[in-house]
Short mmCIF file of C-alpha atoms in Angstrom, two decimals:
data_model
loop_
_atom_site.label_atom_id
_atom_site.label_comp_id
_atom_site.label_asym_id
_atom_site.label_seq_id
_atom_site.Cartn_x
_atom_site.Cartn_y
_atom_site.Cartn_z
CA UNK F 584 11.12 30.22 -16.44
CA UNK F 585 10.48 28.64 -13.46
CA UNK F 586 9.47 30.03 -10.29
CA UNK F 587 11.20 28.85 -6.86
CA UNK F 588 8.74 26.49 -5.35
CA UNK F 589 8.86 24.49 -8.56
CA UNK F 590 12.88 24.74 -9.03
CA UNK F 591 12.31 23.06 -5.01
CA UNK F 592 10.05 20.53 -5.95
CA UNK F 593 11.42 19.12 -9.38
CA UNK F 594 15.19 19.23 -7.26
CA UNK F 595 13.31 16.52 -4.57
CA UNK F 596 12.30 14.31 -7.73
CA UNK F 597 15.69 14.50 -9.39
CA UNK F 598 17.46 12.78 -6.97
CA UNK F 599 15.64 9.62 -7.68
CA UNK F 600 17.85 9.67 -10.56
CA UNK F 601 20.19 6.42 -10.97
CA UNK F 602 22.33 7.92 -13.70
CA UNK F 603 23.23 10.71 -15.73
CA UNK F 604 20.73 12.20 -18.16
CA UNK F 605 21.65 15.01 -21.14
CA UNK F 606 18.94 17.08 -21.92
CA UNK F 607 19.96 17.53 -25.90
CA UNK F 608 18.20 21.53 -28.02
CA UNK F 609 17.96 21.96 -31.10
CA UNK F 610 17.03 25.77 -31.37
CA UNK F 611 16.89 28.67 -33.42
CA UNK F 612 16.20 32.20 -32.85
CA UNK F 613 13.54 32.68 -31.90
CA UNK F 614 11.76 33.95 -28.96
CA UNK F 615 10.18 29.80 -27.95
CA UNK F 616 13.62 28.98 -28.37
CA UNK F 617 14.65 31.88 -25.35
CA UNK F 618 12.35 29.74 -23.49
CA UNK F 619 13.16 26.54 -23.65
CA UNK F 620 17.16 27.36 -23.05
CA UNK F 621 15.86 28.69 -20.03
CA UNK F 622 14.16 25.77 -18.93
CA UNK F 623 16.44 23.18 -19.76
CA UNK F 624 19.30 25.18 -18.50
CA UNK F 625 17.08 25.51 -15.04
CA UNK F 626 16.98 21.43 -15.07
CA UNK F 627 20.76 21.24 -15.45
CA UNK F 628 21.42 23.38 -12.69
CA UNK F 629 19.36 21.00 -10.14
CA UNK F 630 20.95 18.14 -10.12
CA UNK F 631 24.62 17.54 -10.98
CA UNK F 632 22.84 13.84 -12.82
CA UNK F 633 21.24 16.36 -15.84
CA UNK F 634 23.81 18.15 -18.47
CA UNK F 635 22.27 20.01 -20.87
CA UNK F 636 23.64 20.90 -24.07
CA UNK F 637 22.00 22.87 -27.94
CA UNK F 638 23.97 21.32 -29.95
CA UNK F 639 20.61 19.51 -31.57
CA UNK F 640 20.23 19.42 -35.34
CA UNK F 641 16.64 17.58 -35.28
CA UNK F 642 14.50 20.02 -38.09
CA UNK F 643 11.70 20.66 -35.79
CA UNK F 644 12.90 23.68 -34.34
CA UNK F 645 12.88 24.26 -31.39
CA UNK F 646 12.86 20.77 -29.84
CA UNK F 647 14.85 19.00 -27.57
CA UNK F 648 15.54 15.30 -26.51
CA UNK F 649 16.06 13.70 -23.15
CA UNK F 650 18.62 10.98 -23.58
CA UNK F 651 20.81 8.27 -21.22
CA UNK F 652 23.98 10.01 -21.54
CA UNK F 653 26.39 7.85 -24.10
CA UNK F 654 23.18 7.98 -25.74
CA UNK F 655 21.36 9.71 -28.56
CA UNK F 656 18.43 8.27 -28.90
CA UNK F 657 15.44 9.03 -26.46
CA UNK F 658 12.09 10.86 -26.14
CA UNK F 659 11.67 14.12 -27.76
CA UNK F 660 9.89 17.22 -27.36
CA UNK F 661 8.93 19.76 -30.01
CA UNK F 662 7.04 21.54 -26.92
CA UNK F 663 7.90 23.65 -23.52
CA UNK F 664 5.92 20.67 -21.19
CA UNK F 665 4.98 23.19 -18.66
CA UNK F 666 1.37 23.33 -17.91
CA UNK F 667 -0.36 19.56 -18.01
CA UNK F 668 2.71 18.59 -19.84
CA UNK F 669 5.35 20.04 -16.60
CA UNK F 670 4.46 15.84 -15.16
CA UNK F 671 5.29 14.31 -18.58
CA UNK F 672 8.55 16.15 -18.84
CA UNK F 673 9.35 15.50 -15.04
CA UNK F 674 8.31 11.50 -15.63
CA UNK F 675 10.41 11.46 -18.65
CA UNK F 676 13.89 12.67 -16.85
CA UNK F 677 13.37 10.45 -14.24
CA UNK F 678 12.27 7.28 -16.30
CA UNK F 679 15.22 7.92 -18.44
CA UNK F 680 17.71 8.32 -15.78
CA UNK F 681 16.45 4.93 -13.97
CA UNK F 682 14.16 5.54 -11.37
CA UNK F 683 11.33 2.88 -12.00
CA UNK F 684 7.89 3.75 -13.42
CA UNK F 685 4.44 3.07 -11.49
CA UNK F 686 3.07 0.72 -14.02
CA UNK F 687 2.70 -3.42 -13.33
CA UNK F 688 5.98 -5.62 -14.31
CA UNK F 689 3.60 -7.68 -16.69
CA UNK F 690 2.93 -4.28 -18.77
CA UNK F 691 6.30 -3.38 -18.67
CA UNK F 692 7.27 -7.52 -20.21
CA UNK F 693 4.59 -6.25 -22.89
CA UNK F 694 6.00 -2.78 -24.11
CA UNK F 695 9.76 -4.50 -23.86
CA UNK F 696 7.80 -8.01 -26.37
CA UNK F 697 6.78 -4.87 -28.91
CA UNK F 698 9.53 -6.28 -31.59
CA UNK F 699 8.15 -3.90 -34.43
CA UNK F 700 9.66 -0.32 -35.16
CA UNK F 701 7.29 2.68 -34.48
CA UNK F 702 6.88 5.38 -34.68
CA UNK F 703 4.73 7.52 -32.54
CA UNK F 704 4.35 11.20 -32.90
CA UNK F 705 2.14 12.48 -30.03
CA UNK F 706 0.38 16.73 -31.02
CA UNK F 707 -1.42 17.89 -28.03
CA UNK F 708 -1.68 21.09 -25.98
CA UNK F 709 -0.81 22.50 -23.30
CA UNK F 710 -4.35 23.56 -21.97
CA UNK F 711 -5.62 19.54 -22.71
CA UNK F 712 -5.74 17.67 -19.39
CA UNK F 713 -6.75 14.25 -21.20
CA UNK F 714 -2.95 14.45 -22.94
CA UNK F 715 -0.47 13.59 -20.58
CA UNK F 716 -1.75 10.22 -20.24
CA UNK F 717 -1.00 9.56 -23.70
CA UNK F 718 1.93 11.32 -23.97
CA UNK F 719 2.86 9.68 -20.98
CA UNK F 720 2.22 6.53 -22.05
CA UNK F 721 4.05 6.60 -25.62
CA UNK F 722 7.28 8.40 -23.00
CA UNK F 723 7.24 5.02 -20.84
CA UNK F 724 7.47 2.91 -24.19
CA UNK F 725 9.98 4.46 -26.20
CA UNK F 726 12.33 4.70 -22.95
CA UNK F 727 11.46 0.79 -22.31
CA UNK F 728 11.65 -0.30 -25.98
CA UNK F 729 14.65 0.97 -28.24
CA UNK F 730 12.99 0.23 -31.10
CA UNK F 731 9.95 2.72 -29.74
CA UNK F 732 10.85 6.51 -30.63
CA UNK F 733 8.96 9.16 -29.54
CA UNK F 734 7.97 12.63 -30.16
CA UNK F 735 5.53 15.11 -27.89
CA UNK F 736 4.27 18.34 -30.60
CA UNK F 737 2.37 21.11 -29.02
CA UNK F 738 0.78 22.07 -31.48
CA UNK F 739 -0.01 25.99 -30.76
CA UNK F 740 4.05 25.75 -31.15
CA UNK F 741 4.46 24.01 -34.72
CA UNK F 742 0.65 25.25 -36.19
CA UNK F 743 2.44 24.94 -39.85
CA UNK F 744 2.56 21.37 -38.75
CA UNK F 745 -1.03 21.05 -37.41
CA UNK F 746 -1.89 22.58 -40.82
CA UNK F 747 -0.24 20.32 -43.19
CA UNK F 748 -1.35 17.49 -40.70
CA UNK F 749 -4.67 18.71 -40.67
CA UNK F 750 -4.76 17.84 -36.41
CA UNK F 751 -7.65 19.77 -35.37
CA UNK F 752 -7.94 17.53 -31.98
CA UNK F 753 -5.92 16.69 -29.60
CA UNK F 754 -4.61 14.30 -28.53
CA UNK F 755 -3.61 12.40 -32.34
CA UNK F 756 -1.05 10.26 -32.02
CA UNK F 757 0.28 9.19 -35.51
CA UNK F 758 2.48 5.97 -35.69
CA UNK F 759 4.96 5.50 -38.80
CA UNK F 760 3.22 8.63 -40.44
CA UNK F 761 -0.58 7.06 -40.30
CA UNK F 762 -3.27 8.06 -37.46
CA UNK F 763 -2.90 5.13 -34.84
CA UNK F 764 -5.71 6.81 -32.80
CA UNK F 765 -6.98 10.13 -31.12
CA UNK F 766 -8.53 11.02 -27.61
CA UNK F 767 -7.58 9.99 -24.37
CA UNK F 768 -5.96 6.94 -24.23
CA UNK F 769 -3.67 5.10 -21.44
CA UNK F 770 -1.13 2.71 -21.41
CA UNK F 771 -3.29 0.05 -21.62
CA UNK F 772 -5.28 0.80 -24.35
CA UNK F 773 -2.57 1.81 -26.15
CA UNK F 774 -0.88 -1.47 -25.87
CA UNK F 775 -4.33 -3.08 -26.25
CA UNK F 776 -3.98 -2.00 -30.00
CA UNK F 777 -0.50 -2.67 -30.67
CA UNK F 778 -0.41 -6.47 -28.95
CA UNK F 779 -3.69 -7.74 -31.43
CA UNK F 780 -3.32 -10.99 -28.65
CA UNK F 781 -4.34 -8.89 -25.83
CA UNK F 782 -8.19 -9.10 -25.69
CA UNK F 783 -8.11 -12.46 -25.81
CA UNK F 784 -5.87 -13.30 -23.38
CA UNK F 785 -8.18 -10.85 -21.29
CA UNK F 786 -10.88 -12.64 -22.20
CA UNK F 787 -9.62 -16.02 -20.62
CA UNK F 788 -9.16 -13.97 -17.62
CA UNK F 789 -12.10 -12.81 -16.88
CA UNK F 790 -13.97 -15.83 -17.50
CA UNK F 791 -11.35 -17.79 -14.54
CA UNK F 792 -12.45 -15.52 -11.88
CA UNK F 793 -14.75 -16.99 -9.80
CA UNK F 794 -18.12 -15.49 -8.76
CA UNK F 795 -17.79 -11.89 -7.45
CA UNK F 796 -20.51 -10.84 -4.56
CA UNK F 797 -20.66 -7.64 -5.95
CA UNK F 798 -20.28 -6.51 -9.31
CA UNK F 799 -19.66 -3.15 -10.45
CA UNK F 800 -20.25 -2.53 -14.08
CA UNK F 801 -18.38 1.03 -15.18
CA UNK F 802 -15.82 2.88 -13.22
CA UNK F 803 -16.89 6.77 -12.77
CA UNK F 804 -17.84 7.82 -9.45
CA UNK F 805 -21.15 6.35 -8.72
CA UNK F 806 -19.39 2.98 -9.90
CA UNK F 807 -15.85 3.97 -7.48
CA UNK F 808 -18.57 5.23 -4.29
CA UNK F 809 -20.36 1.69 -5.01
CA UNK F 810 -17.42 -0.32 -5.24
CA UNK F 811 -15.88 1.22 -2.09
CA UNK F 812 -19.32 1.13 0.09
CA UNK F 813 -19.60 -2.92 -0.87
CA UNK F 814 -15.66 -3.63 -0.14
CA UNK F 815 -15.56 -2.09 3.32
CA UNK F 816 -18.72 -5.02 3.91
CA UNK F 817 -15.50 -7.77 3.35
CA UNK F 818 -17.28 -8.89 0.35
CA UNK F 819 -16.05 -9.95 -2.52
CA UNK F 820 -16.21 -6.75 -4.65
CA UNK F 821 -15.42 -6.46 -8.50
CA UNK F 822 -15.32 -3.34 -10.54
CA UNK F 823 -15.10 -3.76 -14.74
CA UNK F 824 -15.08 -0.48 -16.65
CA UNK F 825 -14.35 0.44 -19.61
CA UNK F 826 -12.38 3.96 -18.41
CA UNK F 827 -11.88 4.62 -14.70
CA UNK F 828 -13.46 8.15 -14.03
CA UNK F 829 -16.10 7.68 -16.57
CA UNK F 830 -17.01 11.22 -17.28
CA UNK F 831 -14.91 13.15 -14.96
CA UNK F 832 -11.88 12.47 -17.23
CA UNK F 833 -13.15 14.44 -19.33
CA UNK F 834 -13.94 17.18 -16.12
CA UNK F 835 -11.67 20.46 -16.20
CA UNK F 836 -12.75 21.90 -13.28
CA UNK F 837 -14.90 20.14 -9.87
CA UNK F 838 -15.14 23.00 -7.69
CA UNK F 839 -19.64 21.20 -6.33
CA UNK F 840 -17.47 18.52 -5.22
CA UNK F 841 -18.77 18.77 -1.07
CA UNK F 842 -15.54 19.29 1.13
CA UNK F 843 -13.04 19.58 -2.21
CA UNK F 844 -12.66 23.16 -2.71
CA UNK F 845 -11.38 23.02 -6.39
CA UNK F 846 -9.73 19.48 -8.37
CA UNK F 847 -9.83 18.77 -11.82
CA UNK F 848 -10.74 15.91 -13.72
CA UNK F 849 -7.91 13.74 -13.85
CA UNK F 850 -6.77 14.45 -10.37
CA UNK F 851 -10.57 13.30 -9.18
CA UNK F 852 -10.55 10.18 -11.79
CA UNK F 853 -7.42 9.31 -9.93
CA UNK F 854 -8.33 9.52 -6.86
CA UNK F 855 -11.27 7.56 -6.72
CA UNK F 856 -9.09 4.72 -8.42
CA UNK F 857 -6.68 5.10 -5.73
CA UNK F 858 -9.73 4.97 -2.99
CA UNK F 859 -10.92 1.54 -4.71
CA UNK F 860 -7.97 -0.28 -4.83
CA UNK F 861 -7.46 1.02 -1.20
CA UNK F 862 -9.94 -1.39 -0.36
CA UNK F 863 -8.37 -4.27 -2.44
CA UNK F 864 -11.40 -4.18 -4.98
CA UNK F 865 -10.86 -6.76 -8.35
CA UNK F 866 -10.80 -3.44 -11.04
CA UNK F 867 -10.78 -5.17 -14.62
CA UNK F 868 -9.90 -1.74 -17.18
CA UNK F 869 -10.60 -1.30 -20.35
CA UNK F 870 -13.51 -3.39 -20.15
CA UNK F 871 -16.86 -2.66 -21.86
CA UNK F 872 -19.92 -5.13 -21.28
CA UNK F 873 -22.27 -5.80 -24.21
CA UNK F 874 -24.68 -8.25 -22.91
CA UNK F 875 -26.38 -8.79 -19.11
CA UNK F 876 -27.98 -12.68 -18.17
CA UNK F 877 -29.96 -12.06 -15.39
CA UNK F 878 -30.47 -14.58 -13.15
CA UNK F 879 -32.05 -18.19 -14.28
CA UNK F 880 -33.58 -18.93 -10.40
CA UNK F 881 -33.47 -16.35 -7.01
CA UNK F 882 -30.27 -16.50 -5.13
CA UNK F 883 -28.46 -17.66 -8.81
CA UNK F 884 -25.62 -15.67 -10.39
CA UNK F 885 -26.24 -13.02 -13.33
CA UNK F 886 -23.93 -13.54 -15.88
CA UNK F 887 -22.08 -10.12 -17.54
CA UNK F 888 -20.79 -10.63 -21.50
CA UNK F 889 -17.96 -8.58 -22.11
CA UNK F 890 -16.80 -7.15 -25.39
CA UNK F 891 -13.43 -8.93 -25.78
CA UNK F 892 -15.23 -12.28 -25.39
CA UNK F 893 -14.85 -12.22 -21.85
CA UNK F 894 -17.87 -13.34 -19.11
CA UNK F 895 -17.70 -12.54 -15.68
CA UNK F 896 -20.54 -13.65 -12.98
CA UNK F 897 -21.77 -12.26 -9.75
CA UNK F 898 -25.03 -12.39 -7.27
CA UNK F 899 -25.22 -9.32 -7.88
CA UNK F 900 -24.73 -6.45 -10.39
CA UNK F 901 -24.66 -2.28 -9.67
CA UNK F 902 -24.74 -0.73 -12.99
CA UNK F 903 -23.07 2.92 -13.60
CA UNK F 904 -22.33 3.04 -16.68
CA UNK F 905 -22.19 6.89 -16.68
CA UNK F 906 -23.77 8.24 -20.09
CA UNK F 907 -21.64 10.22 -23.21
CA UNK F 908 -21.73 13.65 -24.98
CA UNK F 909 -24.57 13.58 -27.13
CA UNK F 910 -24.15 13.90 -30.80
CA UNK F 911 -25.69 16.65 -32.95
CA UNK F 912 -26.61 14.50 -35.41
CA UNK F 913 -26.56 16.34 -38.93
CA UNK F 914 -25.06 15.24 -42.03
CA UNK F 915 -21.32 16.24 -41.09
CA UNK F 916 -20.85 16.33 -37.78
CA UNK F 917 -19.35 12.09 -38.11
CA UNK F 918 -17.18 13.30 -41.63
CA UNK F 919 -15.67 15.83 -39.89
CA UNK F 920 -14.99 14.35 -36.15
CA UNK F 921 -11.61 15.54 -34.83
CA UNK F 922 -11.20 17.36 -38.38
CA UNK F 923 -13.22 20.61 -37.19
CA UNK F 924 -16.17 18.87 -35.12
CA UNK F 925 -14.97 18.76 -31.41
CA UNK F 926 -16.45 17.92 -28.19
CA UNK F 927 -13.99 19.45 -25.93
CA UNK F 928 -12.78 22.90 -25.70
CA UNK F 929 -10.40 23.16 -23.42
CA UNK F 930 -8.71 20.24 -24.81
CA UNK F 931 -8.78 21.27 -28.54
CA UNK F 932 -9.40 25.41 -28.19
CA UNK F 933 -5.64 26.17 -28.56
CA UNK F 934 -5.60 24.38 -32.02
CA UNK F 935 -8.54 27.31 -33.16
CA UNK F 936 -6.32 30.01 -32.44
CA UNK F 937 -7.28 32.70 -34.20
CA UNK F 938 -10.00 31.56 -36.16
CA UNK F 939 -13.99 30.64 -36.40
CA UNK F 940 -16.04 28.42 -34.53
CA UNK F 941 -19.15 27.37 -33.79
CA UNK F 942 -20.46 26.13 -30.18
CA UNK F 943 -23.85 24.16 -29.99
CA UNK F 944 -26.04 24.40 -26.80
CA UNK F 945 -27.14 27.33 -24.57
CA UNK F 946 -26.94 25.32 -21.26
CA UNK F 947 -23.95 25.64 -18.59
CA UNK F 948 -21.99 23.37 -20.60
CA UNK F 949 -22.16 25.29 -23.96
CA UNK F 950 -21.68 28.54 -22.56
CA UNK F 951 -18.63 27.78 -20.37
CA UNK F 952 -17.24 27.19 -23.73
CA UNK F 953 -17.82 29.60 -25.22
CA UNK F 954 -16.43 31.71 -22.85
CA UNK F 955 -13.76 29.47 -23.00
CA UNK F 956 -13.23 29.98 -26.54
CA UNK F 957 -13.75 33.48 -26.76
CA UNK F 958 -10.62 34.34 -25.29
CA UNK F 959 -8.51 32.13 -27.57
CA UNK F 960 -10.30 32.38 -31.09
CA UNK F 961 -11.30 34.88 -33.40
CA UNK F 962 -15.21 34.52 -33.50
CA UNK F 963 -17.72 32.85 -31.19
CA UNK F 964 -21.31 31.86 -32.74
CA UNK F 965 -22.90 30.39 -29.87
CA UNK F 966 -26.09 28.54 -31.23
CA UNK F 967 -29.02 27.51 -29.33
CA UNK F 968 -32.08 25.79 -30.30
CA UNK F 969 -34.79 26.43 -27.50
CA UNK F 970 -35.66 30.56 -28.02
CA UNK F 971 -33.61 31.47 -24.42
CA UNK F 972 -30.16 29.92 -22.87
CA UNK F 973 -30.53 27.78 -19.81
CA UNK F 974 -27.63 28.36 -18.82
CA UNK F 975 -27.06 30.32 -15.52
CA UNK F 976 -27.48 33.77 -15.21
CA UNK F 977 -24.15 35.06 -14.33
CA UNK F 978 -22.79 32.71 -16.92
CA UNK F 979 -25.10 34.38 -19.81
CA UNK F 980 -24.50 38.03 -18.54
CA UNK F 981 -20.25 36.84 -18.45
CA UNK F 982 -21.00 35.46 -22.31
CA UNK F 983 -23.18 38.75 -23.48
CA UNK F 984 -20.52 40.87 -22.51
CA UNK F 985 -17.71 39.55 -24.98
CA UNK F 986 -17.01 41.62 -28.05
CA UNK F 987 -15.96 38.57 -30.12
CA UNK F 988 -18.76 36.27 -29.51
CA UNK F 989 -22.48 36.25 -31.45
CA UNK F 990 -25.10 34.47 -30.03
CA UNK F 991 -28.12 32.78 -31.97
CA UNK F 992 -31.28 31.63 -29.64
CA UNK F 993 -34.10 29.25 -30.84
CA UNK F 994 -31.95 28.42 -33.69
CA UNK F 995 -31.79 25.26 -35.21
CA UNK F 996 -28.43 23.72 -36.95
CA UNK F 997 -28.85 21.69 -39.71
CA UNK F 998 -25.73 20.90 -41.45
CA UNK F 999 -21.97 21.06 -40.81
CA UNK F 1000 -19.67 21.34 -43.94
CA UNK F 1001 -16.62 20.51 -44.92
CA UNK F 1002 -14.10 20.98 -47.86
CA UNK F 1003 -14.32 17.09 -47.82
CA UNK F 1004 -10.81 17.38 -45.60
CA UNK F 1005 -11.93 20.08 -42.64
CA UNK F 1006 -14.88 21.62 -41.30
CA UNK F 1007 -15.41 25.16 -43.40
CA UNK F 1008 -18.69 25.95 -42.44
CA UNK F 1009 -22.09 25.37 -40.43
CA UNK F 1010 -25.71 25.84 -41.85
CA UNK F 1011 -28.01 26.35 -39.40
CA UNK F 1012 -32.42 27.35 -39.73
CA UNK F 1013 -34.58 30.13 -37.91
CA UNK F 1014 -37.34 28.03 -36.09
CA UNK F 1015 -39.81 31.06 -36.40
CA UNK F 1016 -39.13 32.32 -40.24
CA UNK F 1017 -37.76 28.86 -41.40
CA UNK F 1018 -34.54 30.82 -43.35
CA UNK F 1019 -31.87 29.01 -43.62
CA UNK F 1020 -28.65 30.82 -43.22
CA UNK F 1021 -24.23 29.22 -44.04
CA UNK F 1022 -21.87 31.06 -41.78
CA UNK F 1023 -18.18 30.26 -42.40
CA UNK F 1024 -16.05 28.81 -39.84
CA UNK F 1025 -13.27 25.82 -39.02
CA UNK F 1026 -14.37 24.58 -35.67
CA UNK F 1027 -17.66 23.31 -34.00
CA UNK F 1028 -18.09 22.41 -30.58
CA UNK F 1029 -20.83 19.90 -29.82
CA UNK F 1030 -21.85 20.41 -25.97
CA UNK F 1031 -25.63 18.81 -26.27
CA UNK F 1032 -25.91 16.92 -23.10
CA UNK F 1033 -25.59 13.99 -22.58
CA UNK F 1034 -27.10 10.45 -24.01
CA UNK F 1035 -27.26 7.19 -21.62
CA UNK F 1036 -24.71 4.35 -21.93
CA UNK F 1037 -27.58 1.79 -21.83
CA UNK F 1038 -27.28 -0.31 -25.41
CA UNK F 1039 -26.79 -3.22 -24.18
CA UNK F 1040 -29.47 -3.98 -21.89
CA UNK F 1041 -32.07 -3.58 -23.75
CA UNK F 1042 -34.37 -5.71 -23.37
CA UNK F 1043 -33.27 -7.01 -20.31
CA UNK F 1044 -33.58 -3.99 -17.87
CA UNK F 1045 -36.08 -1.51 -17.70
CA UNK F 1046 -35.51 1.44 -19.46
CA UNK F 1047 -37.14 4.98 -19.74
CA UNK F 1048 -38.35 6.71 -22.72
CA UNK F 1049 -34.76 8.73 -22.65
CA UNK F 1050 -32.65 5.38 -22.27
CA UNK F 1051 -32.00 5.67 -18.41
CA UNK F 1052 -32.15 2.90 -15.87
CA UNK F 1053 -35.62 3.19 -13.95
CA UNK F 1054 -34.79 2.57 -10.50
CA UNK F 1055 -36.42 3.02 -7.37
CA UNK F 1056 -35.27 5.21 -3.90
CA UNK F 1057 -33.02 2.07 -3.23
CA UNK F 1058 -31.66 1.67 -6.93
CA UNK F 1059 -33.41 -1.63 -7.16
CA UNK F 1060 -34.48 -1.81 -11.28
CA UNK F 1061 -36.78 -4.72 -12.59
CA UNK F 1062 -34.02 -7.92 -12.16
CA UNK F 1063 -33.50 -9.39 -9.64
CA UNK F 1064 -29.83 -8.87 -7.60
CA UNK F 1065 -28.80 -5.87 -10.71
CA UNK F 1066 -29.02 -2.40 -8.92
CA UNK F 1067 -27.77 0.88 -10.81
CA UNK F 1068 -27.06 4.27 -9.98
CA UNK F 1069 -25.69 7.45 -11.17
CA UNK F 1070 -26.61 9.13 -14.48
CA UNK F 1071 -26.97 5.86 -16.60
CA UNK F 1072 -30.50 5.95 -14.31
CA UNK F 1073 -33.72 7.64 -13.92
CA UNK F 1074 -32.78 9.95 -10.41
CA UNK F 1075 -32.65 13.36 -11.61
CA UNK F 1076 -29.80 15.74 -11.27
CA UNK F 1077 -26.69 14.69 -13.06
CA UNK F 1078 -23.66 15.63 -10.83
CA UNK F 1079 -20.49 14.07 -9.32
CA UNK F 1080 -21.25 14.04 -5.71
CA UNK F 1081 -25.52 12.85 -6.71
CA UNK F 1082 -24.26 10.14 -8.77
CA UNK F 1083 -21.36 8.84 -5.17
CA UNK F 1084 -24.21 9.26 -3.34
CA UNK F 1085 -26.04 6.94 -5.41
CA UNK F 1086 -23.65 4.02 -5.53
CA UNK F 1087 -23.09 4.16 -2.38
CA UNK F 1088 -26.66 3.80 -1.40
CA UNK F 1089 -26.97 1.06 -4.45
CA UNK F 1090 -24.14 -1.12 -2.75
CA UNK F 1091 -25.81 -0.82 0.52
CA UNK F 1092 -28.79 -2.37 -1.30
CA UNK F 1093 -26.92 -4.81 -2.68
CA UNK F 1094 -25.37 -5.57 0.05
CA UNK F 1095 -28.98 -6.34 1.87
CA UNK F 1096 -30.23 -8.46 -0.56
CA UNK F 1097 -27.62 -11.13 -0.50
CA UNK F 1098 -27.89 -11.28 2.99
CA UNK F 1099 -31.23 -12.20 2.90
CA UNK F 1100 -31.23 -13.72 -0.71
CA UNK F 1101 -30.37 -17.90 0.18
CA UNK F 1102 -27.26 -18.79 -2.44
CA UNK F 1103 -28.59 -20.90 -5.12
CA UNK F 1104 -24.68 -21.39 -6.50
CA UNK F 1105 -21.73 -21.49 -4.55
CA UNK F 1106 -19.93 -17.67 -5.41
CA UNK F 1107 -16.93 -18.45 -4.11
CA UNK F 1108 -15.39 -18.35 -0.06
CA UNK F 1109 -15.94 -14.81 0.71
CA UNK F 1110 -19.26 -14.63 -0.68
CA UNK F 1111 -22.00 -13.82 2.29
CA UNK F 1112 -24.47 -16.66 3.59
#
């Protein structure tokens, strides 16, 4: 099950176990149970602190629980956690065995302080790059707090259960048999939903912060680059981000970032955050901006009001709030989101194994999604509004070579159909003949580009007709002391490397502004005079 290299690496990790742990499996005669038995046996052979037994009696077969010696409770995996989830398994072993997690002590105390019994069931797929964060958060909570129970469930391995619960997107989290949340969620975000006083406490903490010299709003490649370049000037820098890493968290493969031959989005996002933290930048995660108030006078402070009620102030602000997936905005899309309407083929594709799906969008992302899905599902129908596919020729050629793909161009999606519970069809119109048709299917993947996150800026910062922040060659906006960078701006070609360059340029422009503009209001002892 585990190759020699994986065994060597895992054996080294298991040396960090401080106390014995048990792997207790519930198995049957299936081939999946045989695979699980082999995996758990391999792990047990690598450390004298790990034992394996197949005496479990759980109803989910196959499954296993990671537990401390002389205990029965622990984290349960109704999965063979390889692929993206192998790290989650390793962390479950280490944390159960007493190895301390790399989590702030205050967060651990917050987990321990949850005083209500909770049963979490986390549905994931092994190909989902968004799932590990959720799995690891729920795992840690169950290990730290005895009132919390966590089961990690592979949707592909438990398809009957997935069908019964109508799980059509991962990660999907149930708490006490009710839907708790879906999509990528970090530990802090989950705790914020559980601890209702978190937002109020965070708002107070934000408002008490001294003014920054440079405040970056947004934590994608542009925001991270801006923070690094600004911090290297020796000034006070903060980053307020709704989700550090931005869109890169949802990107499967990155193969065009210069000097990095190949990586994946979550790794890239983690590297961005690590470099920003290296420069002791004040990172304020899970923070969404709601309003910006320009400085009242030259050299004054710009205020940024956050969704939780907190207010941050700074001598200069760099807006790098990025963009998000564009909706089709047809009847049925909102109603059936996560019930057949999906936006991440890598994450949710395995849930549609053997089924019929449509991909809306004929650009690179849409064609790549269709190619990816064609290897999993029974049939893919790609629907493109324009009269030709806009993707790169090599991708179009690959798509046309696939026997289970139908391509419809010059076609307008008019409605996503469902039975009240989940998607069961798509209605579209031939733009040439105006004839409407309906196709039966179980899933719709939307891949039609991006929309800038600028709603909170309307009426203050100048925006283009597409909602992008209008900037000049140096990243200046129409407001003194306010700069912008990345996908949220009018700069063409929305690429990671371009966003990073824009962020660096905006930081240099902000620093130039600071050294040339007299300080109207004291901004802390580290401010540039």
